[in-house]
PDB file of C-alpha atoms and ligand atoms in Angstrom:
ATOM      1  CA  MET R 130      82.771 110.522 191.986  1.00 72.00           C
ATOM      2  CA  GLU R 131      83.731 109.243 195.349  1.00 78.00           C
ATOM      3  CA  ILE R 132      86.050 106.244 195.055  1.00 77.00           C
ATOM      4  CA  LYS R 133      85.442 103.307 197.223  1.00 81.00           C
ATOM      5  CA  LYS R 134      88.137 101.310 198.684  1.00 82.00           C
ATOM      6  CA  PHE R 135      87.997  97.450 198.052  1.00 84.00           C
ATOM      7  CA  GLU R 136      90.237  94.971 199.409  1.00 86.00           C
ATOM      8  CA  VAL R 137      89.749  92.599 196.150  1.00 92.00           C
ATOM      9  CA  LEU R 138      89.376  93.906 192.700  1.00 95.00           C
ATOM     10  CA  PRO R 139      88.447  92.107 189.596  1.00 97.00           C
ATOM     11  CA  ARG R 140      91.359  92.520 187.114  1.00 98.00           C
ATOM     12  CA  HIS R 141      89.142  92.832 183.996  1.00 98.00           C
ATOM     13  CA  ILE R 142      85.767  93.977 183.734  1.00 98.00           C
ATOM     14  CA  GLY R 143      83.644  93.381 180.622  1.00 98.00           C
ATOM     15  CA  PHE R 144      80.705  95.714 179.907  1.00 98.00           C
ATOM     16  CA  ILE R 145      77.664  95.118 177.614  1.00 98.00           C
ATOM     17  CA  MET R 146      76.336  98.577 177.410  1.00 98.00           C
ATOM     18  CA  ASP R 147      72.700  97.854 176.580  1.00 98.00           C
ATOM     19  CA  GLY R 148      69.485  99.855 177.091  1.00 98.00           C
ATOM     20  CA  ASN R 149      70.211 103.306 175.246  1.00 98.00           C
ATOM     21  CA  GLY R 150      67.293 102.720 172.954  1.00 98.00           C
ATOM     22  CA  ARG R 151      65.011 101.915 175.595  1.00 98.00           C
ATOM     23  CA  TRP R 152      66.264 105.082 178.096  1.00 98.00           C
ATOM     24  CA  ALA R 153      65.639 107.238 175.112  1.00 98.00           C
ATOM     25  CA  LYS R 154      62.016 105.997 174.288  1.00 98.00           C
ATOM     26  CA  ASN R 155      61.335 106.417 178.122  1.00 98.00           C
ATOM     27  CA  GLN R 156      62.262 109.937 177.722  1.00 97.00           C
ATOM     28  CA  GLY R 157      60.519 110.716 174.826  1.00 98.00           C
ATOM     29  CA  LEU R 158      63.890 110.845 172.917  1.00 98.00           C
ATOM     30  CA  LYS R 159      65.214 109.276 169.459  1.00 96.00           C
ATOM     31  CA  ARG R 160      67.241 106.178 169.989  1.00 96.00           C
ATOM     32  CA  GLY R 161      70.285 108.459 168.812  1.00 96.00           C
ATOM     33  CA  GLU R 162      69.984 110.869 171.947  1.00 97.00           C
ATOM     34  CA  GLY R 163      70.355 107.516 174.027  1.00 98.00           C
ATOM     35  CA  HIS R 164      73.558 106.774 172.543  1.00 98.00           C
ATOM     36  CA  ILE R 165      74.683 110.328 173.242  1.00 97.00           C
ATOM     37  CA  ALA R 166      73.726 109.832 176.551  1.00 98.00           C
ATOM     38  CA  GLY R 167      75.379 106.409 176.869  1.00 98.00           C
ATOM     39  CA  ALA R 168      78.694 107.553 175.493  1.00 97.00           C
ATOM     40  CA  LYS R 169      78.698 109.970 178.455  1.00 96.00           C
ATOM     41  CA  VAL R 170      78.179 107.100 180.805  1.00 98.00           C
ATOM     42  CA  PHE R 171      80.998 105.000 179.053  1.00 97.00           C
ATOM     43  CA  LYS R 172      83.506 107.919 179.662  1.00 95.00           C
ATOM     44  CA  LYS R 173      82.342 108.004 183.515  1.00 96.00           C
ATOM     45  CA  ILE R 174      82.555 104.378 184.008  1.00 97.00           C
ATOM     46  CA  GLY R 175      85.792 104.033 182.251  1.00 97.00           C
ATOM     47  CA  GLU R 176      87.297 106.841 184.403  1.00 95.00           C
ATOM     48  CA  TYR R 177      85.859 105.503 187.502  1.00 96.00           C
ATOM     49  CA  CYS R 178      87.416 101.924 186.757  1.00 97.00           C
ATOM     50  CA  ALA R 179      90.838 103.696 186.293  1.00 96.00           C
ATOM     51  CA  ASP R 180      90.230 105.531 189.780  1.00 95.00           C
ATOM     52  CA  LEU R 181      89.270 102.273 191.355  1.00 96.00           C
ATOM     53  CA  GLY R 182      92.682 100.759 190.238  1.00 95.00           C
ATOM     54  CA  ILE R 183      91.047  98.150 187.565  1.00 97.00           C
ATOM     55  CA  GLU R 184      93.977  96.791 185.513  1.00 97.00           C
ATOM     56  CA  CYS R 185      91.763  96.315 182.267  1.00 98.00           C
ATOM     57  CA  VAL R 186      88.060  96.945 181.116  1.00 98.00           C
ATOM     58  CA  THR R 187      86.199  95.969 177.917  1.00 98.00           C
ATOM     59  CA  PHE R 188      83.233  98.073 176.604  1.00 98.00           C
ATOM     60  CA  TYR R 189      80.929  96.445 174.096  1.00 98.00           C
ATOM     61  CA  ALA R 190      80.065  99.435 171.978  1.00 98.00           C
ATOM     62  CA  PHE R 191      79.263  98.149 168.539  1.00 98.00           C
ATOM     63  CA  SER R 192      78.603  94.267 167.734  1.00 98.00           C
ATOM     64  CA  THR R 193      78.845  92.688 164.108  1.00 97.00           C
ATOM     65  CA  GLU R 194      75.273  92.214 164.401  1.00 97.00           C
ATOM     66  CA  ASN R 195      74.478  95.830 165.094  1.00 97.00           C
ATOM     67  CA  TRP R 196      75.160  96.935 161.128  1.00 98.00           C
ATOM     68  CA  SER R 197      71.618  95.604 160.719  1.00 98.00           C
ATOM     69  CA  ARG R 198      70.337  98.373 162.554  1.00 97.00           C
ATOM     70  CA  PRO R 199      68.740 101.179 160.565  1.00 97.00           C
ATOM     71  CA  GLN R 200      71.371 103.326 158.467  1.00 97.00           C
ATOM     72  CA  GLU R 201      70.693 106.235 160.343  1.00 96.00           C
ATOM     73  CA  GLU R 202      71.305 104.840 163.570  1.00 97.00           C
ATOM     74  CA  VAL R 203      74.388 103.311 162.569  1.00 98.00           C
ATOM     75  CA  ASN R 204      75.732 106.117 161.204  1.00 97.00           C
ATOM     76  CA  GLY R 205      75.107 108.275 164.393  1.00 97.00           C
ATOM     77  CA  LEU R 206      76.878 105.618 166.173  1.00 98.00           C
ATOM     78  CA  MET R 207      79.757 105.811 164.101  1.00 98.00           C
ATOM     79  CA  ASP R 208      79.705 109.665 164.267  1.00 97.00           C
ATOM     80  CA  LEU R 209      79.836 109.315 168.308  1.00 97.00           C
ATOM     81  CA  PHE R 210      82.824 107.032 167.921  1.00 97.00           C
ATOM     82  CA  ILE R 211      84.517 109.662 165.751  1.00 96.00           C
ATOM     83  CA  GLU R 212      83.387 112.493 168.075  1.00 94.00           C
ATOM     84  CA  TYR R 213      85.034 110.424 171.368  1.00 94.00           C
ATOM     85  CA  LEU R 214      88.224 109.987 169.572  1.00 94.00           C
ATOM     86  CA  ILE R 215      88.831 113.509 167.812  1.00 90.00           C
ATOM     87  CA  ASP R 216      88.173 114.911 171.323  1.00 77.00           C
ATOM     88  CA  GLY R 217      91.543 116.228 170.667  1.00 76.00           C
ATOM     89  CA  ASP R 218      93.833 117.547 173.537  1.00 79.00           C
ATOM     90  CA  ALA R 219      91.121 117.129 176.327  1.00 86.00           C
ATOM     91  CA  ARG R 220      90.920 113.288 175.759  1.00 88.00           C
ATOM     92  CA  LEU R 221      94.769 112.945 175.260  1.00 90.00           C
ATOM     93  CA  GLU R 222      95.315 114.949 178.546  1.00 92.00           C
ATOM     94  CA  GLU R 223      92.815 112.806 180.110  1.00 91.00           C
ATOM     95  CA  ASN R 224      94.361 109.491 178.892  1.00 94.00           C
ATOM     96  CA  LYS R 225      97.561 110.628 179.902  1.00 95.00           C
ATOM     97  CA  GLU R 226      96.820 111.808 183.545  1.00 95.00           C
ATOM     98  CA  ARG R 227      94.878 108.413 184.038  1.00 96.00           C
ATOM     99  CA  GLN R 228      97.430 106.277 182.313  1.00 97.00           C
ATOM    100  CA  MET R 229      94.914 104.653 180.184  1.00 97.00           C
ATOM    101  CA  LYS R 230      95.470 102.896 177.145  1.00 97.00           C
ATOM    102  CA  LEU R 231      93.177 102.529 174.362  1.00 97.00           C
ATOM    103  CA  LYS R 232      92.700  99.535 172.591  1.00 98.00           C
ATOM    104  CA  PHE R 233      90.000  98.652 169.626  1.00 98.00           C
ATOM    105  CA  ILE R 234      88.927  94.998 169.190  1.00 98.00           C
ATOM    106  CA  GLY R 235      87.020  93.640 166.380  1.00 98.00           C
ATOM    107  CA  GLU R 236      87.105  93.876 162.768  1.00 96.00           C
ATOM    108  CA  ARG R 237      88.744  96.839 161.273  1.00 96.00           C
ATOM    109  CA  GLU R 238      87.147  95.965 157.941  1.00 95.00           C
ATOM    110  CA  GLY R 239      84.033  97.945 157.204  1.00 95.00           C
ATOM    111  CA  LEU R 240      84.729 100.859 159.383  1.00 97.00           C
ATOM    112  CA  PRO R 241      84.580 104.355 157.893  1.00 97.00           C
ATOM    113  CA  GLU R 242      87.911 105.386 156.734  1.00 97.00           C
ATOM    114  CA  GLU R 243      88.132 108.399 159.069  1.00 97.00           C
ATOM    115  CA  LEU R 244      87.121 106.450 162.265  1.00 97.00           C
ATOM    116  CA  LEU R 245      89.959 103.790 161.349  1.00 97.00           C
ATOM    117  CA  GLU R 246      92.510 106.545 161.155  1.00 96.00           C
ATOM    118  CA  LEU R 247      91.504 108.147 164.620  1.00 96.00           C
ATOM    119  CA  ILE R 248      91.676 104.693 165.903  1.00 97.00           C
ATOM    120  CA  GLU R 249      95.329 104.076 164.998  1.00 97.00           C
ATOM    121  CA  LYS R 250      96.282 107.581 166.075  1.00 95.00           C
ATOM    122  CA  ALA R 251      94.721 107.036 169.407  1.00 96.00           C
ATOM    123  CA  GLU R 252      96.174 103.678 169.902  1.00 97.00           C
ATOM    124  CA  ASN R 253      99.448 104.807 169.074  1.00 97.00           C
ATOM    125  CA  GLU R 254      99.277 107.714 171.140  1.00 95.00           C
ATOM    126  CA  THR R 255      98.308 105.820 174.448  1.00 96.00           C
ATOM    127  CA  LYS R 256     100.465 102.779 173.636  1.00 97.00           C
ATOM    128  CA  ASP R 257     102.704 103.356 176.461  1.00 97.00           C
ATOM    129  CA  TYR R 258     100.374 104.282 179.115  1.00 97.00           C
ATOM    130  CA  ASN R 259     100.143 101.543 182.044  1.00 96.00           C
ATOM    131  CA  LYS R 260      97.491 101.802 184.591  1.00 97.00           C
ATOM    132  CA  ILE R 261      94.453 100.799 182.654  1.00 98.00           C
ATOM    133  CA  THR R 262      93.682  99.179 179.283  1.00 98.00           C
ATOM    134  CA  VAL R 263      90.326 100.414 178.023  1.00 98.00           C
ATOM    135  CA  ASN R 264      89.300  98.114 175.088  1.00 98.00           C
ATOM    136  CA  ILE R 265      86.423  99.222 173.007  1.00 98.00           C
ATOM    137  CA  ALA R 266      84.851  96.404 170.949  1.00 98.00           C
ATOM    138  CA  LEU R 267      83.908  97.851 167.694  1.00 98.00           C
ATOM    139  CA  ASN R 268      82.511  95.645 164.904  1.00 98.00           C
ATOM    140  CA  TYR R 269      83.320  92.876 167.295  1.00 98.00           C
ATOM    141  CA  GLY R 270      81.804  89.298 167.489  1.00 98.00           C
ATOM    142  CA  GLY R 271      83.090  86.519 169.747  1.00 98.00           C
ATOM    143  CA  ARG R 272      82.484  83.902 166.963  1.00 98.00           C
ATOM    144  CA  ALA R 273      84.604  86.054 164.474  1.00 97.00           C
ATOM    145  CA  GLU R 274      87.252  86.385 166.953  1.00 98.00           C
ATOM    146  CA  ILE R 275      87.481  82.795 167.422  1.00 98.00           C
ATOM    147  CA  VAL R 276      87.571  81.962 163.483  1.00 97.00           C
ATOM    148  CA  HIS R 277      89.977  84.735 163.159  1.00 97.00           C
ATOM    149  CA  ALA R 278      92.384  83.348 165.767  1.00 98.00           C
ATOM    150  CA  ALA R 279      91.951  79.887 164.284  1.00 98.00           C
ATOM    151  CA  ASN R 280      92.925  81.317 160.965  1.00 98.00           C
ATOM    152  CA  THR R 281      95.897  83.189 162.327  1.00 98.00           C
ATOM    153  CA  LEU R 282      97.254  79.870 163.665  1.00 98.00           C
ATOM    154  CA  VAL R 283      96.322  77.647 160.405  1.00 98.00           C
ATOM    155  CA  GLU R 284      98.363  80.629 158.366  1.00 98.00           C
ATOM    156  CA  LYS R 285     101.118  80.315 160.899  1.00 98.00           C
ATOM    157  CA  GLY R 286     101.248  76.439 160.766  1.00 98.00           C
ATOM    158  CA  LEU R 287     100.752  76.447 164.686  1.00 98.00           C
ATOM    159  CA  PRO R 288      98.547  73.577 166.195  1.00 98.00           C
ATOM    160  CA  ILE R 289      95.156  74.502 167.440  1.00 97.00           C
ATOM    161  CA  THR R 290      95.572  74.505 171.180  1.00 98.00           C
ATOM    162  CA  GLU R 291      93.789  76.136 173.705  1.00 97.00           C
ATOM    163  CA  GLU R 292      97.037  78.173 174.619  1.00 97.00           C
ATOM    164  CA  ASN R 293      97.636  79.046 171.111  1.00 98.00           C
ATOM    165  CA  LEU R 294      94.012  80.037 170.605  1.00 98.00           C
ATOM    166  CA  SER R 295      94.167  82.199 173.430  1.00 97.00           C
ATOM    167  CA  ARG R 296      97.344  83.970 172.306  1.00 97.00           C
ATOM    168  CA  ALA R 297      95.906  84.838 169.040  1.00 98.00           C
ATOM    169  CA  MET R 298      92.854  86.493 170.358  1.00 98.00           C
ATOM    170  CA  TYR R 299      92.483  90.316 170.551  1.00 97.00           C
ATOM    171  CA  THR R 300      93.131  90.193 174.125  1.00 96.00           C
ATOM    172  CA  ALA R 301      96.256  87.936 173.862  1.00 95.00           C
ATOM    173  CA  ASP R 302      98.191  89.974 176.730  1.00 91.00           C
ATOM    174  CA  MET R 303      95.271  90.474 179.243  1.00 96.00           C
ATOM    175  CA  PRO R 304      93.746  88.821 181.728  1.00 97.00           C
ATOM    176  CA  ASP R 305      90.367  87.030 180.858  1.00 98.00           C
ATOM    177  CA  PRO R 306      87.468  88.824 182.462  1.00 98.00           C
ATOM    178  CA  ASP R 307      86.588  88.083 186.064  1.00 98.00           C
ATOM    179  CA  LEU R 308      83.121  89.816 185.736  1.00 98.00           C
ATOM    180  CA  ILE R 309      80.906  90.771 182.951  1.00 98.00           C
ATOM    181  CA  ILE R 310      78.172  93.397 183.801  1.00 98.00           C
ATOM    182  CA  ARG R 311      75.160  93.717 181.255  1.00 98.00           C
ATOM    183  CA  THR R 312      72.879  96.600 181.934  1.00 98.00           C
ATOM    184  CA  GLY R 313      69.284  96.531 180.416  1.00 98.00           C
ATOM    185  CA  GLY R 314      68.219  93.194 181.961  1.00 98.00           C
ATOM    186  CA  ASP R 315      68.648  90.901 179.171  1.00 98.00           C
ATOM    187  CA  PHE R 316      70.274  87.457 180.400  1.00 97.00           C
ATOM    188  CA  ARG R 317      72.330  87.099 177.205  1.00 97.00           C
ATOM    189  CA  ILE R 318      75.952  87.290 176.091  1.00 98.00           C
ATOM    190  CA  SER R 319      75.179  88.586 172.631  1.00 98.00           C
ATOM    191  CA  ASN R 320      78.447  87.502 171.068  1.00 98.00           C
ATOM    192  CA  PHE R 321      80.730  89.275 173.473  1.00 98.00           C
ATOM    193  CA  LEU R 322      83.925  87.715 174.787  1.00 98.00           C
ATOM    194  CA  LEU R 323      82.772  84.230 174.238  1.00 98.00           C
ATOM    195  CA  TRP R 324      86.318  82.555 174.336  1.00 98.00           C
ATOM    196  CA  GLN R 325      87.531  84.873 177.371  1.00 98.00           C
ATOM    197  CA  SER R 326      84.209  84.342 179.338  1.00 98.00           C
ATOM    198  CA  ALA R 327      84.562  80.651 180.154  1.00 97.00           C
ATOM    199  CA  TYR R 328      84.804  81.424 183.751  1.00 97.00           C
ATOM    200  CA  SER R 329      83.478  84.976 184.211  1.00 98.00           C
ATOM    201  CA  GLU R 330      80.989  85.853 186.831  1.00 98.00           C
ATOM    202  CA  PHE R 331      77.863  87.740 185.327  1.00 98.00           C
ATOM    203  CA  VAL R 332      75.853  90.456 186.971  1.00 98.00           C
ATOM    204  CA  ILE R 333      72.803  91.756 185.109  1.00 98.00           C
ATOM    205  CA  THR R 334      70.903  94.802 185.903  1.00 98.00           C
ATOM    206  CA  ASP R 335      67.759  96.190 184.948  1.00 98.00           C
ATOM    207  CA  THR R 336      69.139  99.781 184.992  1.00 98.00           C
ATOM    208  CA  LEU R 337      69.638 101.064 181.556  1.00 98.00           C
ATOM    209  CA  TRP R 338      72.854 102.098 180.343  1.00 98.00           C
TER     210      TRP R 338
HETATM  211  C1  IPE G 642      72.887  99.544 173.302  1.00 60.26           C
HETATM  212  O1  IPE G 642      71.580 100.009 173.425  1.00 60.26           O
HETATM  213  C2  IPE G 642      73.851 100.098 172.599  1.00 60.26           C
HETATM  214  C3  IPE G 642      74.397  99.469 171.349  1.00 60.26           C
HETATM  215  C4  IPE G 642      74.066  98.392 170.873  1.00 60.26           C
HETATM  216  C5  IPE G 642      75.292 100.392 170.428  1.00 60.26           C
HETATM  217  P1  IPE G 642      70.721  99.587 172.586  1.00 60.26           P
HETATM  218  O2  IPE G 642      70.700 100.373 171.399  1.00 60.26           O
HETATM  219  O3  IPE G 642      70.713  98.165 172.173  1.00 60.26           O
HETATM  220  O4  IPE G 642      69.283 100.050 173.412  1.00 60.26           O
HETATM  221  P2  IPE G 642      67.871  98.885 173.432  1.00 60.26           P
HETATM  222  O5  IPE G 642      68.635  97.834 173.920  1.00 60.26           O
HETATM  223  O6  IPE G 642      67.222  99.053 172.213  1.00 60.26           O
HETATM  224  O7  IPE G 642      67.330  99.605 174.638  1.00 60.26           O
HETATM  225  C1  IPE G 643      74.700  94.115 172.966  1.00 60.26           C
HETATM  226  O1  IPE G 643      73.473  94.952 172.961  1.00 60.26           O
HETATM  227  C2  IPE G 643      75.699  94.586 171.827  1.00 60.26           C
HETATM  228  C3  IPE G 643      76.199  95.949 172.415  1.00 60.26           C
HETATM  229  C4  IPE G 643      76.062  96.583 173.626  1.00 60.26           C
HETATM  230  C5  IPE G 643      77.081  96.613 171.457  1.00 60.26           C
HETATM  231  P1  IPE G 643      72.407  94.703 171.676  1.00 60.26           P
HETATM  232  O2  IPE G 643      71.238  95.282 172.016  1.00 60.26           O
HETATM  233  O3  IPE G 643      73.122  94.782 170.198  1.00 60.26           O
HETATM  234  O4  IPE G 643      72.123  93.044 171.586  1.00 60.26           O
HETATM  235  P2  IPE G 643      70.855  92.087 171.443  1.00 60.26           P
HETATM  236  O5  IPE G 643      70.374  92.408 169.943  1.00 60.26           O
HETATM  237  O6  IPE G 643      69.785  92.325 172.542  1.00 60.26           O
HETATM  238  O7  IPE G 643      71.413  90.683 171.690  1.00 60.26           O
HETATM  239 MG1   MG G 644      69.894  96.259 172.884  1.00 60.26          MG
END
């Protein structure tokens, strides 16, 4: 893909990857096929952001509310996350070449054991890469994150202040998103980065992810 040159870049972009199901329906395919195509777009956009020189990107991949989808769809999504991570040497080479640090944000509890092991391995293997941080929000909910952060402060006996809460978020060492892009045309935040998006600009596009 051709890399445009920009004078000013956002430091952190959040993506709400919406519209896979509608895309599949339009093509006469099953929703699962939409997610398979969506995973390819996720890879492409991640690489593009890395090549542009963006410091941090967060992809909303699976919300705490998405567990209520049909079991078959949920299983298909979990398999896709596993497949992406298991992509062995090819993915690792790619992460290394682009110096992409992978990080998963969200609740670990409830995720399949195999996926958890792969997440830990991928985070560990890429922890020293330093050009772009790619956050994957998986089993993520903004409200749950704030509650989690507040509980962490209580456990440590720290006062609940904005600064302390920010430091207890999953994104503690990252800038807040300057820009949040949602595909699929809905003007909604859907529980994504609630705390961090206080000053973010929003772009909603009708294009399906
Ligand atoms: C977003 O696409 C992907 C996930 C939530 C994992 P959807 O599956 O929500 O697609 P639409 O919104 O039904 O088209
Ligand atoms: C947002 O899409 C969540 C993800 C992209 C993972 P949804 O399709 O789940 O959100 P709603 O249902 O439109 O709010
Ligand atoms: Mg949707």
